[in-house]
């Protein structure tokens, strides 16, 4: 029986993963090791009971009592806090879903690699902050990482049986987000509610806002570079409002292989769950005659400064990815809290990176995870200073 753990089980990706596990036989077909969540302890307990998990972990100590109460009589262990999350990752599983949001997802995914798990990686922040460390850890333990981000799953699928040496370029698409058609001068006034609705995908709030600002695509460009080992100047971003073509791979002979599908993460999750086989999945089938036409355009650099910042981060290398992600998370928190405007998020990230570069801390090579965690902490402090200066508080 395949042993499975799901980190971030109560989120958008986690819930879809649990649904797929249940549709493929649930507790009869899989040995569920650990399920983890955050504040939604009721849902976590229901998932753990339904799948007969060994342990359920909440990220927050103050949620432990609620989780214990919700699991009463089930015989399922309950635990809380970042150390408990990491310990849950130490329990051997054959397949592990990494779907915690943000840098908090790095350590559990990394730790799971040590027992040779197949890591289904939705948490893009892991590759952005610590790509080389993650890949080296996987290689060391014979673990495999399968991308779950839809673009990267699409690239991975287009590359089956291909030689990376023949790859000329990789193109990832972006819907353009909630404000694609807004006049530029209105963007500064965009509210959190407006930024939290995506034209095509239903996702967690943070990634939805990151889609409107294109910080999500900026992270994905770095994720592409890290995962596929391709030069930054061979990675392109293409605005594609319909979100049906997820990625394209261009080869030396001029062929361009595209991955198409409905905007439904159950495809990429299900592909990773069943890889290298393909299983029947409950996603809509595209009717291209009905769709009629697909449209594409180049991203406007003025509208999406995050894409330029991603290029600068890749050029700097080392700890710049960890700094970029942490500054982005701090700027996003400040936007959600009403402390900075929508367009200010990019300015906060840029100012933070400039300060850190001035202190000489950015291009330092990645030695180990502690380096990354320390840069994450420092960048949040610097971003906090930048935000305080801007918001006058
Ligand atoms: P959600 O916000 O919907 O869910 C996040 C999950 O992480 C929840 O289980 C949440 O618990 C938990 N969590 C929140 N904070 C912490 C923390 N500090 N420590 C541990 N766990 C925590 O996110 P998504 O599912 O949208 O995204 C998850 C990851 O997948 C992200 O990295 C995202 O970029 C990536 N991704 C998502 C896609 C999507 O379609 N949603 C597409 C491609 C990639 P709780 O809710 O109980 O508080
Ligand atoms: Mg994506």
mmCIF file of C-alpha atoms in Angstrom, residues 153-379:
data_model
loop_
_atom_site.group_PDB
_atom_site.id
_atom_site.type_symbol
_atom_site.label_atom_id
_atom_site.label_comp_id
_atom_site.label_asym_id
_atom_site.label_seq_id
_atom_site.Cartn_x
_atom_site.Cartn_y
_atom_site.Cartn_z
ATOM 1 C CA UNK A 153 3.673 20.158 -14.835
ATOM 2 C CA UNK A 154 2.944 21.132 -18.453
ATOM 3 C CA UNK A 155 6.642 21.648 -19.227
ATOM 4 C CA UNK A 156 7.502 18.359 -17.503
ATOM 5 C CA UNK A 157 4.918 16.539 -19.611
ATOM 6 C CA UNK A 158 6.127 18.189 -22.842
ATOM 7 C CA UNK A 159 9.646 16.988 -22.010
ATOM 8 C CA UNK A 160 8.838 13.300 -21.543
ATOM 9 C CA UNK A 161 11.316 11.345 -23.687
ATOM 10 C CA UNK A 162 13.117 14.517 -24.808
ATOM 11 C CA UNK A 163 16.729 15.548 -24.403
ATOM 12 C CA UNK A 164 17.157 18.840 -22.470
ATOM 13 C CA UNK A 165 20.117 19.620 -24.760
ATOM 14 C CA UNK A 166 17.632 20.078 -27.626
ATOM 15 C CA UNK A 167 15.484 22.564 -25.703
ATOM 16 C CA UNK A 168 15.816 26.089 -27.067
ATOM 17 C CA UNK A 169 13.286 27.848 -24.872
ATOM 18 C CA UNK A 170 10.504 27.390 -22.369
ATOM 19 C CA UNK A 171 7.426 29.598 -22.480
ATOM 20 C CA UNK A 172 5.087 29.879 -19.499
ATOM 21 C CA UNK A 173 1.757 31.584 -19.859
ATOM 22 C CA UNK A 174 0.055 34.076 -17.548
ATOM 23 C CA UNK A 175 -3.590 35.083 -17.558
ATOM 24 C CA UNK A 176 -2.621 38.660 -16.752
ATOM 25 C CA UNK A 177 -4.618 38.466 -13.522
ATOM 26 C CA UNK A 178 -7.514 40.496 -12.221
ATOM 27 C CA UNK A 179 -6.272 43.860 -13.549
ATOM 28 C CA UNK A 180 -5.060 42.913 -17.010
ATOM 29 C CA UNK A 181 -7.463 45.329 -18.684
ATOM 30 C CA UNK A 182 -7.496 48.062 -16.061
ATOM 31 C CA UNK A 183 -6.040 51.440 -17.027
ATOM 32 C CA UNK A 184 -2.608 51.795 -15.412
ATOM 33 C CA UNK A 185 -3.598 54.852 -13.380
ATOM 34 C CA UNK A 186 -6.330 52.878 -11.603
ATOM 35 C CA UNK A 187 -3.972 50.127 -10.392
ATOM 36 C CA UNK A 188 -2.681 52.127 -7.413
ATOM 37 C CA UNK A 189 -6.230 52.211 -6.005
ATOM 38 C CA UNK A 190 -6.951 48.481 -6.450
ATOM 39 C CA UNK A 191 -8.439 46.978 -3.277
ATOM 40 C CA UNK A 192 -7.630 43.659 -1.611
ATOM 41 C CA UNK A 193 -11.083 42.327 -2.541
ATOM 42 C CA UNK A 194 -10.574 43.268 -6.195
ATOM 43 C CA UNK A 195 -7.117 41.674 -6.271
ATOM 44 C CA UNK A 196 -8.449 38.484 -4.661
ATOM 45 C CA UNK A 197 -10.588 37.386 -7.609
ATOM 46 C CA UNK A 198 -8.933 35.536 -10.469
ATOM 47 C CA UNK A 199 -10.490 35.556 -13.953
ATOM 48 C CA UNK A 200 -9.928 31.802 -14.521
ATOM 49 C CA UNK A 201 -8.440 29.889 -11.577
ATOM 50 C CA UNK A 202 -9.934 29.328 -8.099
ATOM 51 C CA UNK A 203 -6.917 29.412 -5.747
ATOM 52 C CA UNK A 204 -5.831 30.523 -2.273
ATOM 53 C CA UNK A 205 -6.011 34.289 -1.637
ATOM 54 C CA UNK A 206 -2.261 34.886 -1.567
ATOM 55 C CA UNK A 207 -1.474 33.290 -4.935
ATOM 56 C CA UNK A 208 -4.528 35.018 -6.435
ATOM 57 C CA UNK A 209 -3.207 38.460 -5.444
ATOM 58 C CA UNK A 210 0.250 37.393 -6.659
ATOM 59 C CA UNK A 211 -1.360 36.593 -10.009
ATOM 60 C CA UNK A 212 -2.783 40.107 -10.298
ATOM 61 C CA UNK A 213 0.644 41.627 -9.576
ATOM 62 C CA UNK A 214 2.488 38.931 -11.626
ATOM 63 C CA UNK A 215 4.652 38.164 -8.604
ATOM 64 C CA UNK A 216 3.290 34.647 -9.047
ATOM 65 C CA UNK A 217 4.692 34.533 -12.594
ATOM 66 C CA UNK A 218 7.955 36.054 -11.369
ATOM 67 C CA UNK A 219 8.275 33.197 -8.853
ATOM 68 C CA UNK A 220 7.403 30.725 -11.613
ATOM 69 C CA UNK A 221 10.124 32.021 -13.939
ATOM 70 C CA UNK A 222 12.662 31.389 -11.160
ATOM 71 C CA UNK A 223 11.013 28.022 -10.453
ATOM 72 C CA UNK A 224 11.452 27.116 -14.151
ATOM 73 C CA UNK A 225 15.114 28.078 -14.064
ATOM 74 C CA UNK A 226 15.759 26.037 -10.931
ATOM 75 C CA UNK A 227 13.733 22.949 -11.760
ATOM 76 C CA UNK A 228 14.679 22.551 -15.429
ATOM 77 C CA UNK A 229 18.184 24.057 -15.173
ATOM 78 C CA UNK A 230 17.616 26.338 -18.156
ATOM 79 C CA UNK A 231 19.289 29.755 -18.685
ATOM 80 C CA UNK A 232 17.077 32.672 -17.660
ATOM 81 C CA UNK A 233 17.261 34.214 -21.149
ATOM 82 C CA UNK A 234 15.624 31.100 -22.582
ATOM 83 C CA UNK A 235 12.550 31.483 -20.386
ATOM 84 C CA UNK A 236 9.687 33.568 -21.774
ATOM 85 C CA UNK A 237 6.404 34.756 -20.297
ATOM 86 C CA UNK A 238 3.376 35.052 -22.571
ATOM 87 C CA UNK A 239 0.071 36.651 -21.602
ATOM 88 C CA UNK A 240 -2.746 34.268 -22.489
ATOM 89 C CA UNK A 241 -6.066 35.422 -21.013
ATOM 90 C CA UNK A 242 -7.920 32.110 -21.555
ATOM 91 C CA UNK A 243 -5.506 30.080 -19.313
ATOM 92 C CA UNK A 244 -5.879 26.970 -21.485
ATOM 93 C CA UNK A 245 -2.317 26.695 -22.819
ATOM 94 C CA UNK A 246 -0.222 26.373 -19.664
ATOM 95 C CA UNK A 247 3.289 26.113 -21.066
ATOM 96 C CA UNK A 248 5.222 25.515 -24.273
ATOM 97 C CA UNK A 249 8.626 23.991 -24.921
ATOM 98 C CA UNK A 250 10.557 25.074 -28.029
ATOM 99 C CA UNK A 251 13.106 22.670 -29.491
ATOM 100 C CA UNK A 252 16.193 23.125 -31.681
ATOM 101 C CA UNK A 253 14.304 21.927 -34.763
ATOM 102 C CA UNK A 254 11.686 24.656 -34.382
ATOM 103 C CA UNK A 255 8.974 22.427 -32.913
ATOM 104 C CA UNK A 256 6.904 23.967 -30.134
ATOM 105 C CA UNK A 257 5.165 21.473 -27.836
ATOM 106 C CA UNK A 258 2.250 22.996 -25.945
ATOM 107 C CA UNK A 259 0.433 21.679 -22.908
ATOM 108 C CA UNK A 260 -3.289 22.462 -22.910
ATOM 109 C CA UNK A 261 -5.994 21.737 -20.390
ATOM 110 C CA UNK A 262 -8.773 23.368 -18.410
ATOM 111 C CA UNK A 263 -7.709 25.662 -15.544
ATOM 112 C CA UNK A 264 -8.155 22.926 -12.935
ATOM 113 C CA UNK A 265 -5.304 21.959 -10.604
ATOM 114 C CA UNK A 266 -6.679 18.440 -10.256
ATOM 115 C CA UNK A 267 -4.960 17.670 -13.561
ATOM 116 C CA UNK A 268 -1.440 18.547 -12.382
ATOM 117 C CA UNK A 269 -2.016 17.020 -8.926
ATOM 118 C CA UNK A 270 -3.457 13.842 -10.455
ATOM 119 C CA UNK A 271 -0.586 13.615 -12.936
ATOM 120 C CA UNK A 272 1.925 13.763 -10.069
ATOM 121 C CA UNK A 273 -0.095 11.268 -8.024
ATOM 122 C CA UNK A 274 -0.237 8.690 -10.809
ATOM 123 C CA UNK A 275 3.096 9.388 -12.538
ATOM 124 C CA UNK A 276 4.537 7.768 -14.598
ATOM 125 C CA UNK A 277 1.119 6.321 -15.449
ATOM 126 C CA UNK A 278 -1.896 8.421 -16.414
ATOM 127 C CA UNK A 279 -5.215 7.855 -14.691
ATOM 128 C CA UNK A 280 -8.770 8.890 -15.505
ATOM 129 C CA UNK A 281 -9.158 12.313 -13.844
ATOM 130 C CA UNK A 282 -12.328 14.275 -13.060
ATOM 131 C CA UNK A 283 -11.388 17.359 -15.110
ATOM 132 C CA UNK A 284 -13.371 18.905 -17.952
ATOM 133 C CA UNK A 285 -12.307 17.977 -21.482
ATOM 134 C CA UNK A 286 -11.548 20.962 -23.721
ATOM 135 C CA UNK A 287 -13.795 21.433 -26.740
ATOM 136 C CA UNK A 288 -11.513 23.494 -28.961
ATOM 137 C CA UNK A 289 -14.136 23.957 -31.681
ATOM 138 C CA UNK A 290 -16.394 25.498 -29.072
ATOM 139 C CA UNK A 291 -13.571 27.662 -27.703
ATOM 140 C CA UNK A 292 -12.800 28.809 -31.246
ATOM 141 C CA UNK A 293 -9.757 30.973 -30.659
ATOM 142 C CA UNK A 294 -6.921 31.496 -28.225
ATOM 143 C CA UNK A 295 -5.106 34.786 -27.770
ATOM 144 C CA UNK A 296 -1.574 35.709 -26.777
ATOM 145 C CA UNK A 297 0.401 38.890 -26.181
ATOM 146 C CA UNK A 298 3.687 40.012 -24.678
ATOM 147 C CA UNK A 299 3.538 41.169 -21.031
ATOM 148 C CA UNK A 300 3.756 44.937 -20.521
ATOM 149 C CA UNK A 301 6.888 45.568 -18.409
ATOM 150 C CA UNK A 302 5.430 48.799 -16.974
ATOM 151 C CA UNK A 303 2.336 47.037 -15.715
ATOM 152 C CA UNK A 304 4.254 44.057 -14.321
ATOM 153 C CA UNK A 305 7.563 45.200 -12.746
ATOM 154 C CA UNK A 306 7.726 41.882 -10.841
ATOM 155 C CA UNK A 307 8.929 40.172 -14.033
ATOM 156 C CA UNK A 308 11.933 42.493 -14.288
ATOM 157 C CA UNK A 309 12.730 41.909 -10.612
ATOM 158 C CA UNK A 310 12.735 38.139 -11.211
ATOM 159 C CA UNK A 311 15.383 38.602 -13.927
ATOM 160 C CA UNK A 312 17.521 40.657 -11.538
ATOM 161 C CA UNK A 313 17.145 38.010 -8.845
ATOM 162 C CA UNK A 314 18.246 35.232 -11.215
ATOM 163 C CA UNK A 315 21.261 37.313 -12.297
ATOM 164 C CA UNK A 316 22.251 37.834 -8.644
ATOM 165 C CA UNK A 317 21.799 34.138 -7.754
ATOM 166 C CA UNK A 318 22.709 32.762 -4.323
ATOM 167 C CA UNK A 319 20.412 33.971 -1.576
ATOM 168 C CA UNK A 320 18.648 36.519 -3.783
ATOM 169 C CA UNK A 321 15.724 34.137 -4.353
ATOM 170 C CA UNK A 322 15.152 33.760 -0.611
ATOM 171 C CA UNK A 323 15.344 37.548 -0.161
ATOM 172 C CA UNK A 324 12.978 38.161 -3.070
ATOM 173 C CA UNK A 325 10.372 35.704 -1.821
ATOM 174 C CA UNK A 326 10.488 36.978 1.770
ATOM 175 C CA UNK A 327 10.242 40.624 0.663
ATOM 176 C CA UNK A 328 7.333 39.677 -1.595
ATOM 177 C CA UNK A 329 5.550 37.880 1.277
ATOM 178 C CA UNK A 330 6.063 40.883 3.578
ATOM 179 C CA UNK A 331 4.795 43.287 0.896
ATOM 180 C CA UNK A 332 1.765 41.066 0.318
ATOM 181 C CA UNK A 333 1.013 40.965 4.072
ATOM 182 C CA UNK A 334 1.244 44.771 4.123
ATOM 183 C CA UNK A 335 -1.110 45.080 1.149
ATOM 184 C CA UNK A 336 -3.643 42.699 2.733
ATOM 185 C CA UNK A 337 -3.383 44.709 5.976
ATOM 186 C CA UNK A 338 -4.032 47.962 4.102
ATOM 187 C CA UNK A 339 -0.571 49.393 4.831
ATOM 188 C CA UNK A 340 0.644 49.724 1.239
ATOM 189 C CA UNK A 341 -1.171 50.068 -2.077
ATOM 190 C CA UNK A 342 -1.285 47.429 -4.811
ATOM 191 C CA UNK A 343 1.415 48.990 -7.008
ATOM 192 C CA UNK A 344 3.590 49.724 -3.989
ATOM 193 C CA UNK A 345 4.249 46.016 -3.434
ATOM 194 C CA UNK A 346 6.805 45.924 -6.267
ATOM 195 C CA UNK A 347 8.457 49.096 -4.956
ATOM 196 C CA UNK A 348 8.738 47.567 -1.475
ATOM 197 C CA UNK A 349 10.378 44.444 -2.901
ATOM 198 C CA UNK A 350 12.768 46.454 -5.066
ATOM 199 C CA UNK A 351 13.799 48.759 -2.185
ATOM 200 C CA UNK A 352 14.300 45.758 0.103
ATOM 201 C CA UNK A 353 16.516 44.000 -2.437
ATOM 202 C CA UNK A 354 18.524 47.204 -2.923
ATOM 203 C CA UNK A 355 19.103 47.540 0.812
ATOM 204 C CA UNK A 356 20.168 43.925 1.125
ATOM 205 C CA UNK A 357 22.463 44.212 -1.910
ATOM 206 C CA UNK A 358 23.994 47.317 -0.313
ATOM 207 C CA UNK A 359 24.721 45.269 2.797
ATOM 208 C CA UNK A 360 26.462 42.720 0.565
ATOM 209 C CA UNK A 361 24.124 39.896 1.503
ATOM 210 C CA UNK A 362 22.448 38.901 -1.756
ATOM 211 C CA UNK A 363 24.722 36.924 -4.066
ATOM 212 C CA UNK A 364 26.151 34.747 -1.275
ATOM 213 C CA UNK A 365 26.085 31.096 -2.448
ATOM 214 C CA UNK A 366 23.619 28.744 -0.772
ATOM 215 C CA UNK A 367 25.470 26.671 1.796
ATOM 216 C CA UNK A 368 22.597 25.094 3.681
ATOM 217 C CA UNK A 369 19.008 25.574 4.772
ATOM 218 C CA UNK A 370 20.032 27.695 7.776
ATOM 219 C CA UNK A 371 21.438 30.292 5.339
ATOM 220 C CA UNK A 372 18.110 30.421 3.568
ATOM 221 C CA UNK A 373 16.079 30.668 6.766
ATOM 222 C CA UNK A 374 18.373 33.444 8.025
ATOM 223 C CA UNK A 375 18.052 35.422 4.773
ATOM 224 C CA UNK A 376 14.284 34.943 4.892
ATOM 225 C CA UNK A 377 14.275 36.440 8.400
ATOM 226 C CA UNK A 378 16.582 39.330 7.508
ATOM 227 C CA UNK A 379 14.674 40.217 4.336
#
